Coordinates of C-alpha atoms and ligand atoms in Angstrom, one line a residue:
M780 CA 30.9 -2.5 29.2
T781 CA 33.1 -2.7 26.1
I782 CA 32.7 -5.0 23.2
T783 CA 35.7 -5.3 20.9
L784 CA 35.5 -7.3 17.7
Y785 CA 38.7 -8.4 15.9
H786 CA 37.4 -8.8 12.4
N787 CA 37.9 -8.3 8.7
A788 CA 35.6 -6.4 6.4
M789 CA 35.1 -9.2 3.9
S790 CA 35.2 -12.2 6.3
S791 CA 31.9 -14.1 6.1
C792 CA 32.1 -15.2 9.8
A793 CA 33.0 -11.8 11.0
A794 CA 30.2 -10.3 8.9
K795 CA 27.7 -12.6 10.6
V796 CA 28.8 -11.3 14.1
R797 CA 28.5 -7.7 12.8
M798 CA 24.9 -8.4 11.6
V799 CA 24.1 -9.7 15.1
L800 CA 25.6 -6.7 16.8
S801 CA 23.5 -4.5 14.6
E802 CA 20.3 -6.5 15.2
K803 CA 20.9 -6.2 18.9
E804 CA 21.8 -2.5 18.6
L805 CA 25.0 -2.9 20.5
E806 CA 27.9 -0.5 20.5
W807 CA 31.2 -2.0 19.6
E808 CA 34.7 -1.1 18.6
G809 CA 36.5 -2.9 15.8
I810 CA 40.1 -3.9 15.3
H811 CA 40.5 -4.7 11.6
L812 CA 42.9 -7.4 10.6
D813 CA 44.4 -7.6 7.1
L814 CA 44.1 -11.3 6.4
R815 CA 46.3 -11.1 3.2
A816 CA 49.1 -9.4 5.2
G817 CA 48.8 -12.3 7.8
D818 CA 47.7 -10.2 10.8
Q819 CA 45.7 -13.2 12.0
Q820 CA 49.0 -15.2 12.3
K821 CA 50.8 -12.6 14.5
P822 CA 51.8 -13.9 18.0
E823 CA 49.8 -11.3 19.9
Y824 CA 46.6 -12.2 18.0
V825 CA 47.2 -15.9 18.3
K826 CA 47.2 -15.5 22.1
L827 CA 43.5 -14.5 21.7
N828 CA 42.6 -16.9 18.8
P829 CA 44.9 -19.9 18.6
K830 CA 43.1 -21.0 15.4
K831 CA 44.6 -17.9 13.7
V832 CA 41.3 -16.8 12.2
V833 CA 38.7 -14.0 12.7
P834 CA 36.5 -13.1 14.4
T835 CA 37.4 -12.9 18.0
L836 CA 35.1 -11.0 20.5
V837 CA 36.4 -9.5 23.7
H838 CA 33.7 -8.5 26.2
D839 CA 34.7 -7.1 29.5
G840 CA 37.9 -9.2 29.5
A841 CA 36.2 -12.5 28.3
V842 CA 37.7 -13.7 25.0
I843 CA 35.2 -15.5 22.8
I844 CA 36.1 -17.3 19.5
E845 CA 34.2 -19.2 16.8
S846 CA 31.5 -17.0 15.2
N847 CA 28.6 -19.3 16.0
V848 CA 29.6 -19.3 19.6
V849 CA 30.1 -15.6 19.6
C850 CA 26.6 -14.9 18.2
E851 CA 25.0 -17.1 20.9
Y852 CA 27.2 -15.5 23.5
L853 CA 26.0 -12.0 22.5
D854 CA 22.4 -13.2 22.7
D855 CA 23.0 -14.6 26.2
A856 CA 25.0 -11.6 27.5
F857 CA 22.5 -9.0 26.1
E858 CA 19.0 -10.2 26.5
A859 CA 17.3 -7.3 24.6
R860 CA 16.3 -7.9 21.0
P861 CA 16.8 -11.7 21.1
V862 CA 18.0 -13.4 17.9
R863 CA 17.1 -16.9 19.0
P864 CA 13.7 -18.5 19.4
S865 CA 12.5 -19.1 23.0
S866 CA 11.0 -22.6 22.4
P867 CA 13.5 -25.4 22.9
A868 CA 12.3 -27.2 19.8
K869 CA 12.8 -24.2 17.6
L870 CA 16.2 -23.5 19.3
A871 CA 17.3 -27.0 18.4
Q872 CA 16.1 -26.5 14.8
M873 CA 18.0 -23.2 14.7
R874 CA 21.2 -25.0 15.8
L875 CA 20.8 -27.6 13.1
W876 CA 21.1 -24.8 10.6
T877 CA 24.0 -22.9 12.3
K878 CA 26.1 -26.0 13.0
Q879 CA 26.1 -26.9 9.3
I880 CA 28.2 -23.9 8.7
D881 CA 30.9 -25.4 10.9
E882 CA 30.4 -28.8 9.4
G883 CA 31.2 -28.0 5.8
V884 CA 29.5 -24.9 4.5
H885 CA 32.2 -22.5 5.8
A886 CA 34.9 -24.7 4.4
A887 CA 33.0 -24.9 1.1
T888 CA 32.9 -21.1 1.1
G889 CA 36.6 -20.8 1.7
I890 CA 37.3 -23.3 -1.2
I891 CA 35.1 -21.6 -3.8
S892 CA 36.2 -18.1 -2.7
N893 CA 39.9 -19.1 -3.0
C894 CA 39.6 -21.1 -6.2
I895 CA 37.6 -18.4 -8.0
A896 CA 38.9 -15.1 -6.6
F897 CA 41.3 -15.0 -3.6
R898 CA 44.0 -17.0 -5.3
H899 CA 44.6 -14.1 -7.6
Q900 CA 45.5 -12.0 -4.5
H901 CA 47.9 -14.7 -3.2
L902 CA 49.5 -15.0 -6.6
Q903 CA 50.6 -11.4 -6.4
K904 CA 53.0 -12.5 -3.6
T905 CA 56.4 -14.1 -3.9
P906 CA 56.6 -17.9 -3.7
E907 CA 58.3 -17.5 -0.3
Q908 CA 55.5 -15.3 1.0
I909 CA 52.9 -17.9 -0.1
E910 CA 54.8 -20.7 1.6
T911 CA 55.1 -18.7 4.9
W912 CA 51.4 -18.0 4.8
L913 CA 50.5 -21.6 4.1
N914 CA 53.0 -23.0 6.7
N915 CA 51.3 -20.8 9.3
I916 CA 47.9 -22.4 8.8
P917 CA 47.5 -24.7 11.8
D918 CA 45.0 -27.2 10.2
P919 CA 46.8 -29.4 7.7
V920 CA 43.6 -30.2 5.8
K921 CA 42.8 -26.5 5.4
R922 CA 46.4 -25.8 4.4
E923 CA 46.3 -28.4 1.6
R924 CA 43.0 -27.1 0.4
Q925 CA 44.4 -23.5 0.3
R926 CA 47.5 -24.7 -1.6
N927 CA 45.4 -26.6 -4.2
G928 CA 43.1 -23.6 -4.6
V929 CA 46.0 -21.2 -5.2
E930 CA 47.8 -23.5 -7.5
L931 CA 44.9 -25.0 -9.4
G932 CA 42.0 -22.6 -9.1
M933 CA 38.7 -24.0 -10.2
D934 CA 40.5 -27.2 -11.4
S935 CA 41.3 -28.0 -7.8
P936 CA 39.8 -31.3 -6.8
D937 CA 38.0 -29.6 -3.9
F938 CA 36.2 -27.1 -6.0
K939 CA 33.5 -29.5 -7.3
D940 CA 32.9 -30.6 -3.7
G941 CA 32.4 -27.0 -2.6
V942 CA 29.9 -26.4 -5.4
M943 CA 28.0 -29.6 -4.6
R944 CA 27.9 -28.7 -0.9
Y945 CA 26.1 -25.5 -1.8
E946 CA 23.7 -27.3 -4.1
K947 CA 22.7 -29.5 -1.1
L948 CA 22.4 -26.5 1.2
L949 CA 20.3 -24.5 -1.3
D950 CA 18.0 -27.6 -1.8
D951 CA 17.5 -28.0 1.9
M952 CA 16.8 -24.3 2.3
E953 CA 14.2 -24.5 -0.5
V954 CA 12.4 -27.3 1.3
A955 CA 12.4 -25.4 4.7
L956 CA 11.3 -22.1 3.2
K957 CA 8.1 -23.7 1.8
N958 CA 6.9 -23.5 5.4
G959 CA 7.3 -19.7 5.9
P960 CA 9.3 -16.6 5.2
W961 CA 12.3 -17.7 7.4
L962 CA 14.2 -20.9 7.9
L963 CA 12.3 -21.7 11.1
G964 CA 8.9 -20.7 9.6
D965 CA 7.5 -17.5 10.9
E966 CA 10.4 -16.7 13.2
Y967 CA 13.4 -14.7 12.0
S968 CA 16.4 -15.9 13.9
L969 CA 20.1 -16.6 13.9
A970 CA 19.4 -19.4 11.5
D971 CA 18.7 -16.8 8.9
I972 CA 21.2 -14.2 10.0
S973 CA 24.0 -16.7 10.0
Y974 CA 23.6 -17.3 6.3
A975 CA 23.3 -13.7 5.1
S976 CA 27.0 -13.2 4.4
Y977 CA 27.3 -16.6 2.7
M978 CA 24.4 -15.7 0.3
A979 CA 26.2 -12.4 -0.5
R980 CA 29.4 -14.3 -1.3
L981 CA 27.5 -16.8 -3.5
M982 CA 26.1 -13.8 -5.5
H983 CA 29.5 -12.2 -5.7
L984 CA 31.1 -15.4 -7.0
G985 CA 28.6 -16.2 -9.9
F986 CA 26.2 -18.5 -8.0
E987 CA 23.3 -16.1 -8.3
G988 CA 21.6 -18.4 -10.9
R989 CA 21.8 -21.3 -8.4
I990 CA 19.8 -19.2 -5.9
A991 CA 17.4 -17.9 -8.5
A992 CA 16.7 -21.5 -9.5
R993 CA 15.0 -22.0 -6.1
P994 CA 12.2 -19.4 -5.8
H995 CA 11.6 -19.7 -2.1
T996 CA 15.3 -19.3 -1.4
A997 CA 15.6 -16.4 -3.8
A998 CA 12.7 -14.6 -2.1
W999 CA 14.2 -15.3 1.4
A1000 CA 17.6 -14.0 0.4
E1001 CA 16.0 -10.8 -0.9
R1002 CA 14.1 -10.4 2.4
L1003 CA 17.3 -11.1 4.4
M1004 CA 19.3 -8.6 2.4
A1005 CA 16.6 -5.9 2.8
K1006 CA 17.2 -5.9 6.6
P1007 CA 18.9 -2.8 7.9
S1008 CA 21.2 -5.0 9.9
Y1009 CA 22.4 -6.6 6.6
K1010 CA 23.3 -3.2 5.3
E1011 CA 25.0 -2.1 8.5
G1012 CA 26.8 -5.3 9.4
I1013 CA 27.6 -6.7 5.9
E1014 CA 27.0 -4.6 2.8
D1015 CA 28.5 -1.3 4.2
W1016 CA 31.7 -3.2 4.8
F1017 CA 32.2 -4.5 1.2
E1018 CA 35.6 -3.4 0.0
P1019 CA 35.6 -2.1 -3.6
K1020 CA 38.8 -3.9 -4.6
Y1021 CA 37.2 -7.2 -3.6
L1022 CA 34.0 -6.4 -5.5
E1023 CA 36.1 -5.7 -8.6
L1024 CA 38.0 -8.9 -8.2
F1025 CA 34.8 -10.9 -7.8
A1026 CA 33.3 -9.2 -10.9
S1027 CA 36.3 -9.9 -13.0
Q1028 CA 36.1 -13.6 -12.2
R1029 CA 32.3 -14.1 -12.3
E1030 CA 31.9 -15.0 -15.9
S1031 CA 34.4 -17.9 -15.9
A1032 CA 33.1 -19.0 -12.5
R1033 CA 29.5 -19.2 -13.9
A1034 CA 30.7 -21.3 -16.8
K1035 CA 32.6 -23.7 -14.5
I1036 CA 29.8 -24.0 -12.0
S1037 CA 27.3 -24.9 -14.8
S1038 CA 29.6 -27.5 -16.3
I1039 CA 29.9 -29.1 -12.8
I1040 CA 26.2 -29.1 -12.2
N1041 CA 25.2 -30.3 -15.7
N1042 CA 27.7 -33.2 -15.8
Ligands
LIG2183 N1 34.9 -21.6 12.5 C1 35.5 -20.3 12.5 C2 36.0 -20.0 11.1 C3 36.8 -18.7 11.1 C4 37.5 -18.5 9.7 O1 37.7 -19.4 9.0 N2 37.8 -17.2 9.5 C5 38.4 -16.8 8.2 C6 37.7 -15.6 7.6 S1 36.0 -16.0 7.3 C7 39.8 -16.4 8.5 O2 40.1 -15.7 9.4 N3 40.7 -16.8 7.6 C8 42.1 -16.4 7.6 C9 43.0 -17.6 7.4 O3 42.5 -18.7 7.3 O4 44.2 -17.4 7.4 C10 34.4 -19.2 12.9 O5 33.2 -19.4 12.7 O6 34.8 -18.3 13.6

């Protein structure tokens, strides 16, 4: 039995899978991709993941892509220490949380991360290198969002939408968390685990006040981040150079986020 995860230390969706692997106490081997160097766009990787993104899981020859699918696959393939509820109604509720990530939350994360921080890494490259990277992004909508983010930063027209998507998510979480310590009430599940890396990113990017403004959500985020699996799957992977970059941009991000929310 071998589990291989193609991943990246700072990727929110790869981090989610690592937290699940830790919850389920599974042994795995990692192949780390440098996303700024374009490892995800190399032909041999694209054979595994035609979307040119991480993560990709390979388990006994089966190639699984899409982090939400990967997390559920791991829970199906390895029954011990389940991360999903057993009742069909709770499972449906769990999926309503996880599918939101694919329906906009992940894109919003990409936008805010790029507009606030990652653009500064891309801007170190030559214009030709930036074009090559952009031209290799298969989804034209994502390509344009990335271009706008690099060129315009927080003035990109997408930035406000990203901030407001998170306002909606945090409002919805605050309502749900009035019913118990976890998003499904008493039961800790993939609904919670799936958002841990996104909460970390919000805090890194200057959104900590938006979480603190919602007391149930703030207490939940603290509970989630106190889990050993959070440390093992997410925190221990934080790269100091990224943390420095986030810290250097936090002040101006906080100011822009407040001006969007208060206007
Ligand atoms: N829906 C996909 C999203 C994957 C994704 O966007 N991965 C990002 C890192 S979090 C990535 O590989 N980005 C590199 C790129 O877009 O070039 C999933 O959940 O697996």
